[in-house]
Short mmCIF file of N, CA, C and O in Angstrom, two decimals:
data_model
loop_
_atom_site.label_atom_id
_atom_site.label_comp_id
_atom_site.label_asym_id
_atom_site.label_seq_id
_atom_site.Cartn_x
_atom_site.Cartn_y
_atom_site.Cartn_z
N UNK A 1 -37.05 -3.15 -26.80
CA UNK A 1 -36.56 -1.63 -25.54
C UNK A 1 -35.11 -2.39 -25.33
O UNK A 1 -34.78 -3.35 -24.62
N UNK A 2 -34.14 -1.35 -24.89
CA UNK A 2 -32.89 -1.44 -24.65
C UNK A 2 -32.46 -1.39 -23.18
O UNK A 2 -33.09 -0.85 -22.49
N UNK A 3 -31.88 -2.35 -23.11
CA UNK A 3 -31.58 -2.10 -21.43
C UNK A 3 -30.65 -1.21 -21.05
O UNK A 3 -29.58 -1.20 -21.54
N UNK A 4 -30.56 -0.85 -19.82
CA UNK A 4 -29.51 0.14 -19.28
C UNK A 4 -28.60 -0.14 -18.44
O UNK A 4 -29.11 -1.03 -18.08
N UNK A 5 -27.57 0.56 -18.81
CA UNK A 5 -26.68 -0.40 -18.25
C UNK A 5 -26.29 0.33 -16.24
O UNK A 5 -26.63 1.33 -16.45
N UNK A 6 -26.17 -0.77 -15.18
CA UNK A 6 -25.68 -0.23 -14.12
C UNK A 6 -24.93 0.66 -13.35
O UNK A 6 -24.86 1.30 -12.55
N UNK A 7 -23.33 0.10 -14.09
CA UNK A 7 -22.24 0.64 -14.03
C UNK A 7 -21.90 1.10 -14.89
O UNK A 7 -21.88 0.97 -15.91
N UNK A 8 -21.00 2.19 -13.88
CA UNK A 8 -20.09 2.68 -14.92
C UNK A 8 -18.90 1.89 -16.19
O UNK A 8 -18.80 1.00 -15.61
N UNK A 9 -18.82 2.25 -17.37
CA UNK A 9 -17.96 1.37 -17.77
C UNK A 9 -16.04 1.68 -18.19
O UNK A 9 -16.06 3.28 -17.07
N UNK A 10 -15.91 0.85 -17.81
CA UNK A 10 -13.98 1.44 -17.77
C UNK A 10 -13.51 0.39 -19.59
O UNK A 10 -14.12 -0.14 -20.08
N UNK A 11 -12.89 1.89 -20.25
CA UNK A 11 -11.95 1.89 -20.77
C UNK A 11 -11.14 0.66 -21.37
O UNK A 11 -10.02 1.29 -20.29
N UNK A 12 -11.22 -0.10 -22.43
CA UNK A 12 -10.13 -0.38 -22.77
C UNK A 12 -9.95 -1.26 -23.57
O UNK A 12 -10.75 -1.18 -25.16
N UNK A 13 -8.66 -1.94 -24.32
CA UNK A 13 -8.62 -2.34 -25.50
C UNK A 13 -8.13 -3.74 -25.07
O UNK A 13 -6.71 -3.84 -24.92
N UNK A 14 -8.35 -5.00 -25.52
CA UNK A 14 -8.06 -6.27 -25.45
C UNK A 14 -9.16 -7.03 -26.70
O UNK A 14 -10.13 -6.98 -26.85
N UNK A 15 -8.26 -7.95 -27.50
CA UNK A 15 -8.17 -8.20 -28.30
C UNK A 15 -9.34 -10.14 -27.36
O UNK A 15 -8.16 -10.36 -26.51
N UNK A 16 -9.53 -10.51 -28.05
CA UNK A 16 -10.24 -11.66 -27.80
C UNK A 16 -10.97 -12.46 -28.99
O UNK A 16 -10.65 -12.52 -30.18
N UNK A 17 -11.30 -12.83 -28.72
CA UNK A 17 -12.90 -14.17 -29.69
C UNK A 17 -13.85 -14.08 -28.45
O UNK A 17 -14.34 -14.88 -28.37
N UNK A 18 -15.05 -14.52 -30.06
CA UNK A 18 -16.26 -14.43 -29.55
C UNK A 18 -16.69 -15.63 -30.34
O UNK A 18 -16.19 -15.59 -31.61
N UNK A 19 -17.82 -16.48 -29.79
CA UNK A 19 -17.96 -17.75 -30.61
C UNK A 19 -20.06 -17.93 -30.34
O UNK A 19 -20.11 -17.93 -29.01
N UNK A 20 -20.21 -19.31 -31.07
CA UNK A 20 -21.62 -19.20 -31.53
C UNK A 20 -21.39 -20.61 -32.22
O UNK A 20 -21.32 -20.37 -33.22
N UNK A 21 -21.71 -21.34 -31.43
CA UNK A 21 -21.28 -22.65 -31.76
C UNK A 21 -20.17 -23.14 -32.30
O UNK A 21 -19.57 -22.87 -32.01
N UNK A 22 -20.56 -23.73 -33.42
CA UNK A 22 -18.71 -23.88 -33.61
C UNK A 22 -18.02 -22.34 -34.85
O UNK A 22 -17.02 -22.67 -35.11
N UNK A 23 -18.38 -21.50 -34.67
CA UNK A 23 -17.79 -20.35 -35.55
C UNK A 23 -17.42 -19.72 -34.26
O UNK A 23 -18.11 -18.54 -33.60
N UNK A 24 -15.71 -19.45 -34.46
CA UNK A 24 -15.41 -18.34 -33.38
C UNK A 24 -14.84 -17.05 -34.63
O UNK A 24 -14.41 -17.34 -35.86
N UNK A 25 -14.87 -16.41 -34.15
CA UNK A 25 -14.21 -14.74 -34.83
C UNK A 25 -13.91 -13.91 -34.10
O UNK A 25 -13.92 -14.14 -33.08
N UNK A 26 -12.59 -13.30 -34.41
CA UNK A 26 -12.41 -12.67 -33.56
C UNK A 26 -12.56 -11.66 -32.78
O UNK A 26 -13.48 -11.28 -33.61
N UNK A 27 -12.22 -10.59 -31.90
CA UNK A 27 -12.95 -9.38 -31.20
C UNK A 27 -12.69 -8.93 -30.16
O UNK A 27 -11.60 -8.86 -29.93
N UNK A 28 -12.57 -7.46 -30.34
CA UNK A 28 -12.12 -6.77 -29.60
C UNK A 28 -13.44 -5.72 -28.49
O UNK A 28 -14.35 -5.72 -28.55
N UNK A 29 -12.55 -6.20 -27.18
CA UNK A 29 -13.97 -5.80 -25.96
C UNK A 29 -13.18 -4.14 -25.63
O UNK A 29 -12.30 -4.46 -25.99
N UNK A 30 -13.37 -2.39 -25.88
CA UNK A 30 -13.68 -1.90 -26.03
C UNK A 30 -13.65 -1.13 -24.46
O UNK A 30 -12.81 0.07 -24.38
N UNK A 31 -14.84 -1.88 -24.10
CA UNK A 31 -15.29 -1.54 -22.30
C UNK A 31 -15.53 -2.43 -21.93
O UNK A 31 -16.49 -3.22 -22.25
N UNK A 32 -16.19 -2.15 -20.43
CA UNK A 32 -16.24 -3.08 -19.53
C UNK A 32 -17.00 -2.73 -18.66
O UNK A 32 -16.64 -1.48 -17.58
N UNK A 33 -18.18 -3.46 -18.11
CA UNK A 33 -18.38 -2.95 -15.96
C UNK A 33 -18.68 -4.62 -15.37
O UNK A 33 -17.86 -5.29 -16.01
N UNK A 34 -18.86 -4.55 -14.54
CA UNK A 34 -18.64 -5.69 -13.64
C UNK A 34 -19.43 -6.78 -14.12
O UNK A 34 -20.06 -7.60 -14.29
N UNK A 35 -20.74 -6.36 -15.32
CA UNK A 35 -22.06 -7.21 -15.55
C UNK A 35 -22.03 -6.93 -17.19
O UNK A 35 -23.00 -7.84 -17.52
N UNK A 36 -21.41 -6.36 -18.11
CA UNK A 36 -21.13 -6.84 -19.32
C UNK A 36 -20.21 -6.00 -19.73
O UNK A 36 -18.87 -5.77 -19.26
N UNK A 37 -20.01 -5.98 -21.32
CA UNK A 37 -18.59 -5.17 -22.30
C UNK A 37 -19.84 -4.86 -23.07
O UNK A 37 -20.67 -5.14 -23.89
N UNK A 38 -18.64 -4.49 -24.02
CA UNK A 38 -18.58 -3.21 -24.84
C UNK A 38 -18.17 -3.75 -26.15
O UNK A 38 -16.91 -4.08 -25.59
N UNK A 39 -17.88 -3.92 -27.52
CA UNK A 39 -16.69 -5.31 -28.54
C UNK A 39 -17.46 -4.99 -29.87
O UNK A 39 -18.67 -4.99 -30.12
N UNK A 40 -16.58 -5.62 -30.00
CA UNK A 40 -16.43 -5.00 -31.43
C UNK A 40 -16.49 -6.54 -32.66
O UNK A 40 -15.03 -6.30 -31.95
N UNK A 41 -16.79 -7.20 -33.42
CA UNK A 41 -16.22 -8.01 -33.59
C UNK A 41 -17.63 -7.96 -35.41
O UNK A 41 -18.39 -7.19 -35.63
N UNK A 42 -16.88 -8.95 -36.47
CA UNK A 42 -17.53 -8.71 -37.75
C UNK A 42 -18.17 -10.13 -37.27
O UNK A 42 -19.51 -10.25 -38.76
N UNK A 43 -18.39 -10.66 -36.53
CA UNK A 43 -19.99 -11.46 -35.79
C UNK A 43 -21.19 -10.79 -35.80
O UNK A 43 -21.28 -10.40 -35.36
N UNK A 44 -22.37 -11.37 -36.71
CA UNK A 44 -22.96 -10.94 -36.61
C UNK A 44 -24.12 -11.43 -35.49
O UNK A 44 -24.18 -12.61 -35.21
N UNK A 45 -24.94 -10.28 -34.93
CA UNK A 45 -25.71 -11.01 -34.27
C UNK A 45 -26.86 -9.58 -33.94
O UNK A 45 -26.41 -8.44 -34.50
N UNK A 46 -28.06 -10.23 -33.09
CA UNK A 46 -28.81 -9.73 -32.70
C UNK A 46 -29.26 -9.56 -30.58
O UNK A 46 -29.00 -10.22 -30.23
N UNK A 47 -29.88 -8.58 -30.33
CA UNK A 47 -30.50 -8.44 -29.83
C UNK A 47 -31.04 -9.66 -29.12
O UNK A 47 -31.75 -10.42 -29.84
N UNK A 48 -30.46 -10.44 -27.81
CA UNK A 48 -31.00 -11.48 -27.02
C UNK A 48 -30.22 -12.99 -27.86
O UNK A 48 -30.45 -13.54 -26.67
N UNK A 49 -29.23 -12.93 -29.02
CA UNK A 49 -28.47 -13.78 -28.93
C UNK A 49 -27.17 -13.46 -27.84
O UNK A 49 -27.05 -13.19 -26.95
N UNK A 50 -27.71 -15.27 -27.36
CA UNK A 50 -26.28 -15.70 -26.83
C UNK A 50 -25.09 -16.23 -26.92
O UNK A 50 -24.62 -16.97 -28.07
N UNK A 51 -23.90 -15.59 -26.97
CA UNK A 51 -22.69 -15.98 -27.39
C UNK A 51 -20.75 -16.45 -26.28
O UNK A 51 -21.96 -15.58 -24.36
N UNK A 52 -20.12 -16.41 -26.63
CA UNK A 52 -18.80 -17.51 -25.32
C UNK A 52 -18.07 -16.64 -25.88
O UNK A 52 -18.03 -16.18 -27.26
N UNK A 53 -17.77 -15.58 -25.34
CA UNK A 53 -16.33 -14.63 -25.09
C UNK A 53 -15.36 -14.70 -24.09
O UNK A 53 -15.41 -15.73 -22.96
N UNK A 54 -13.87 -14.90 -24.90
CA UNK A 54 -12.85 -14.91 -24.36
C UNK A 54 -11.95 -14.15 -24.37
O UNK A 54 -11.48 -13.86 -25.84
N UNK A 55 -11.69 -13.60 -23.08
CA UNK A 55 -10.44 -12.37 -23.63
C UNK A 55 -9.25 -12.83 -22.39
O UNK A 55 -9.60 -12.68 -20.86
N UNK A 56 -8.16 -12.13 -23.40
CA UNK A 56 -7.13 -11.61 -21.45
C UNK A 56 -7.38 -10.19 -21.22
O UNK A 56 -6.91 -9.04 -21.61
N UNK A 57 -7.95 -10.23 -20.02
CA UNK A 57 -8.19 -8.79 -19.00
C UNK A 57 -6.27 -8.34 -18.88
O UNK A 57 -6.06 -6.99 -18.36
N UNK A 58 -5.97 -9.51 -18.16
CA UNK A 58 -4.45 -8.93 -17.48
C UNK A 58 -3.39 -10.25 -18.29
O UNK A 58 -3.77 -10.96 -18.78
N UNK A 59 -2.43 -9.85 -18.07
CA UNK A 59 -1.37 -11.04 -18.12
C UNK A 59 -1.32 -12.68 -17.64
O UNK A 59 -1.27 -13.14 -18.05
N UNK A 60 -2.35 -12.42 -16.43
CA UNK A 60 -2.35 -13.47 -15.15
C UNK A 60 -3.51 -14.01 -15.31
O UNK A 60 -3.98 -14.90 -14.69
N UNK A 61 -4.05 -13.31 -16.31
CA UNK A 61 -6.35 -13.19 -16.16
C UNK A 61 -7.04 -13.44 -17.29
O UNK A 61 -7.22 -11.93 -18.16
N UNK A 62 -7.44 -14.71 -17.49
CA UNK A 62 -8.02 -14.65 -18.71
C UNK A 62 -9.93 -14.87 -18.38
O UNK A 62 -9.60 -15.82 -17.41
N UNK A 63 -10.30 -13.70 -19.49
CA UNK A 63 -11.87 -13.87 -18.61
C UNK A 63 -12.81 -14.56 -19.91
O UNK A 63 -12.64 -14.74 -21.29
N UNK A 64 -13.72 -16.04 -19.44
CA UNK A 64 -14.23 -16.28 -20.18
C UNK A 64 -15.73 -17.13 -19.76
O UNK A 64 -15.87 -17.08 -18.65
N UNK A 65 -16.71 -16.60 -20.26
CA UNK A 65 -17.82 -15.63 -20.08
C UNK A 65 -18.87 -16.06 -21.17
O UNK A 65 -18.54 -16.16 -22.27
N UNK A 66 -20.38 -16.88 -20.66
CA UNK A 66 -21.46 -16.12 -21.68
C UNK A 66 -22.22 -14.51 -21.42
O UNK A 66 -21.95 -14.86 -20.55
N UNK A 67 -22.81 -14.11 -23.20
CA UNK A 67 -23.27 -13.31 -22.68
C UNK A 67 -24.33 -12.77 -23.35
O UNK A 67 -24.40 -13.63 -24.50
N UNK A 68 -24.74 -12.20 -23.07
CA UNK A 68 -26.41 -11.77 -24.26
C UNK A 68 -26.15 -10.81 -24.80
O UNK A 68 -26.11 -9.67 -24.57
N UNK A 69 -26.86 -10.14 -26.56
CA UNK A 69 -26.29 -9.07 -26.95
C UNK A 69 -27.52 -8.36 -26.32
O UNK A 69 -28.48 -8.99 -26.24
N UNK A 70 -27.44 -7.32 -25.92
CA UNK A 70 -28.87 -6.07 -24.99
C UNK A 70 -28.80 -5.12 -26.01
O UNK A 70 -29.56 -3.95 -26.33
N UNK A 71 -27.16 -4.51 -27.17
CA UNK A 71 -27.27 -3.42 -27.75
C UNK A 71 -26.48 -3.72 -29.15
O UNK A 71 -25.65 -4.81 -28.61
N UNK A 72 -27.15 -3.97 -29.75
CA UNK A 72 -26.30 -4.38 -31.82
C UNK A 72 -25.92 -2.83 -32.69
O UNK A 72 -27.50 -2.41 -32.77
N UNK A 73 -24.94 -2.26 -33.30
CA UNK A 73 -24.98 -1.71 -34.18
C UNK A 73 -23.58 -1.89 -34.98
O UNK A 73 -22.87 -1.37 -33.96
N UNK A 74 -24.35 -3.37 -35.66
CA UNK A 74 -22.19 -3.78 -36.68
C UNK A 74 -21.10 -2.68 -37.24
O UNK A 74 -22.04 -0.83 -37.32
N UNK A 75 -20.71 -2.30 -35.97
CA UNK A 75 -19.82 -3.83 -35.90
C UNK A 75 -19.57 -4.21 -34.15
O UNK A 75 -18.59 -4.73 -33.47
N UNK A 76 -20.06 -3.27 -32.76
CA UNK A 76 -20.21 -3.65 -32.23
C UNK A 76 -21.81 -3.55 -31.32
O UNK A 76 -22.75 -3.94 -32.19
N UNK A 77 -21.55 -4.14 -30.22
CA UNK A 77 -22.76 -4.27 -29.91
C UNK A 77 -22.30 -4.22 -27.64
O UNK A 77 -21.04 -4.74 -27.81
N UNK A 78 -23.10 -4.50 -27.40
CA UNK A 78 -23.38 -3.80 -26.40
C UNK A 78 -23.92 -5.36 -25.63
O UNK A 78 -24.98 -6.19 -25.70
N UNK A 79 -23.74 -5.98 -24.13
CA UNK A 79 -23.88 -7.50 -23.96
C UNK A 79 -23.67 -7.51 -22.48
O UNK A 79 -22.07 -7.55 -21.87
N UNK A 80 -24.43 -8.44 -21.89
CA UNK A 80 -24.66 -8.33 -20.52
C UNK A 80 -23.47 -10.23 -19.97
O UNK A 80 -24.64 -10.84 -20.64
N UNK A 81 -23.31 -9.95 -19.11
CA UNK A 81 -23.34 -11.54 -19.04
C UNK A 81 -23.97 -12.32 -17.66
O UNK A 81 -24.73 -11.67 -17.39
N UNK A 82 -24.35 -13.60 -19.38
CA UNK A 82 -25.33 -14.06 -18.39
C UNK A 82 -24.70 -15.39 -17.97
O UNK A 82 -25.34 -15.98 -16.49
N UNK A 83 -23.30 -15.97 -18.02
CA UNK A 83 -22.58 -16.89 -16.70
C UNK A 83 -21.52 -16.65 -16.70
O UNK A 83 -20.42 -16.70 -18.08
N UNK A 84 -20.94 -16.88 -15.61
CA UNK A 84 -19.35 -16.43 -15.60
C UNK A 84 -19.17 -17.30 -14.19
O UNK A 84 -19.47 -17.31 -13.50
N UNK A 85 -17.74 -18.00 -13.77
CA UNK A 85 -17.76 -18.21 -12.89
C UNK A 85 -17.11 -17.47 -11.78
O UNK A 85 -16.48 -16.74 -11.94
N UNK A 86 -17.47 -18.29 -10.97
CA UNK A 86 -16.52 -16.95 -9.75
C UNK A 86 -15.13 -16.31 -9.42
O UNK A 86 -14.87 -15.27 -9.20
N UNK A 87 -14.86 -17.58 -10.16
CA UNK A 87 -13.24 -16.97 -9.80
C UNK A 87 -13.12 -16.18 -11.29
O UNK A 87 -12.28 -14.64 -11.00
N UNK A 88 -14.03 -15.82 -12.19
CA UNK A 88 -13.48 -14.93 -13.40
C UNK A 88 -14.44 -13.87 -12.26
O UNK A 88 -13.84 -12.51 -13.10
N UNK A 89 -15.71 -13.67 -12.23
CA UNK A 89 -16.19 -12.35 -11.81
C UNK A 89 -15.29 -12.46 -11.18
O UNK A 89 -14.77 -10.81 -10.40
N UNK A 90 -14.63 -12.48 -10.15
CA UNK A 90 -13.63 -12.60 -9.39
C UNK A 90 -12.31 -10.85 -9.35
O UNK A 90 -11.97 -10.10 -9.33
N UNK A 91 -11.98 -12.09 -10.62
CA UNK A 91 -10.79 -11.44 -11.47
C UNK A 91 -11.23 -9.57 -12.19
O UNK A 91 -10.99 -8.99 -12.39
N UNK A 92 -12.24 -9.90 -12.93
CA UNK A 92 -13.14 -8.71 -13.31
C UNK A 92 -13.40 -7.87 -12.64
O UNK A 92 -12.97 -6.23 -12.62
N UNK A 93 -14.14 -8.12 -11.16
CA UNK A 93 -13.95 -7.37 -9.98
C UNK A 93 -12.96 -6.92 -9.73
O UNK A 93 -12.27 -5.18 -9.66
N UNK A 94 -12.18 -7.45 -9.29
CA UNK A 94 -10.86 -7.18 -8.75
C UNK A 94 -10.01 -5.93 -9.71
O UNK A 94 -9.89 -4.88 -9.73
N UNK A 95 -10.15 -6.20 -11.09
CA UNK A 95 -9.57 -5.13 -12.35
C UNK A 95 -10.43 -3.61 -12.37
O UNK A 95 -9.53 -2.88 -12.05
N UNK A 96 -11.67 -3.97 -11.53
CA UNK A 96 -12.20 -2.95 -11.92
C UNK A 96 -11.99 -1.97 -10.54
O UNK A 96 -11.61 -0.96 -11.27
N UNK A 97 -11.96 -2.59 -9.40
CA UNK A 97 -11.57 -1.84 -8.57
C UNK A 97 -10.40 -1.44 -8.44
O UNK A 97 -10.04 -0.27 -7.72
N UNK A 98 -9.26 -1.91 -8.74
CA UNK A 98 -8.02 -1.47 -8.66
C UNK A 98 -7.61 -0.39 -9.84
O UNK A 98 -6.98 0.54 -9.51
N UNK A 99 -8.11 -0.34 -10.92
CA UNK A 99 -8.61 0.69 -11.85
C UNK A 99 -9.18 1.99 -10.97
O UNK A 99 -8.55 3.50 -11.48
N UNK A 100 -10.64 1.86 -10.44
CA UNK A 100 -11.00 2.52 -9.85
C UNK A 100 -10.06 3.73 -8.10
O UNK A 100 -9.98 4.28 -8.56
N UNK A 101 -9.53 2.43 -7.59
CA UNK A 101 -8.22 3.03 -6.81
C UNK A 101 -6.97 4.41 -7.83
O UNK A 101 -6.80 5.43 -7.40
N UNK A 102 -7.19 3.58 -8.75
CA UNK A 102 -5.89 4.54 -9.15
C UNK A 102 -6.65 5.46 -9.88
O UNK A 102 -5.42 6.74 -9.69
N UNK A 103 -7.35 5.58 -10.32
CA UNK A 103 -8.21 6.53 -10.73
C UNK A 103 -8.11 7.23 -10.10
O UNK A 103 -8.40 8.88 -9.69
N UNK A 104 -9.02 7.21 -8.67
CA UNK A 104 -9.10 8.41 -6.99
C UNK A 104 -8.24 8.65 -6.73
O UNK A 104 -7.81 9.58 -6.31
N UNK A 105 -6.99 8.01 -6.84
CA UNK A 105 -5.17 8.37 -6.13
C UNK A 105 -4.85 9.73 -6.54
O UNK A 105 -3.63 9.23 -6.21
N UNK A 106 -5.04 9.31 -7.68
CA UNK A 106 -4.02 9.95 -8.62
C UNK A 106 -2.56 9.53 -9.07
O UNK A 106 -2.11 10.06 -10.02
N UNK A 107 -2.50 8.02 -9.27
CA UNK A 107 -1.25 7.05 -9.32
C UNK A 107 -1.43 6.57 -10.83
O UNK A 107 -2.60 5.96 -10.83
#
């Protein structure tokens, strides 16, 4: 059974890398929430796999976290964050909040 999202997705396009052990592959983060991502990559993965994700959220903020695949339909998959530093979680939360403010105010 697939897991449902609890948060609205924020569409973004960020290049990054995803890894499993020594295997490191480029990826693209297509959208995000405070708790997970939709990712496109050539790395094969199945529901339950844990991977390391790293990408540049902004010019000043890199996000590095461990994710678990919750949905897989190659070349895309959905993944929830299982491990992230408080600083990186804070950057992710702030980024989403700032986008929401911009969208709600129309600026």
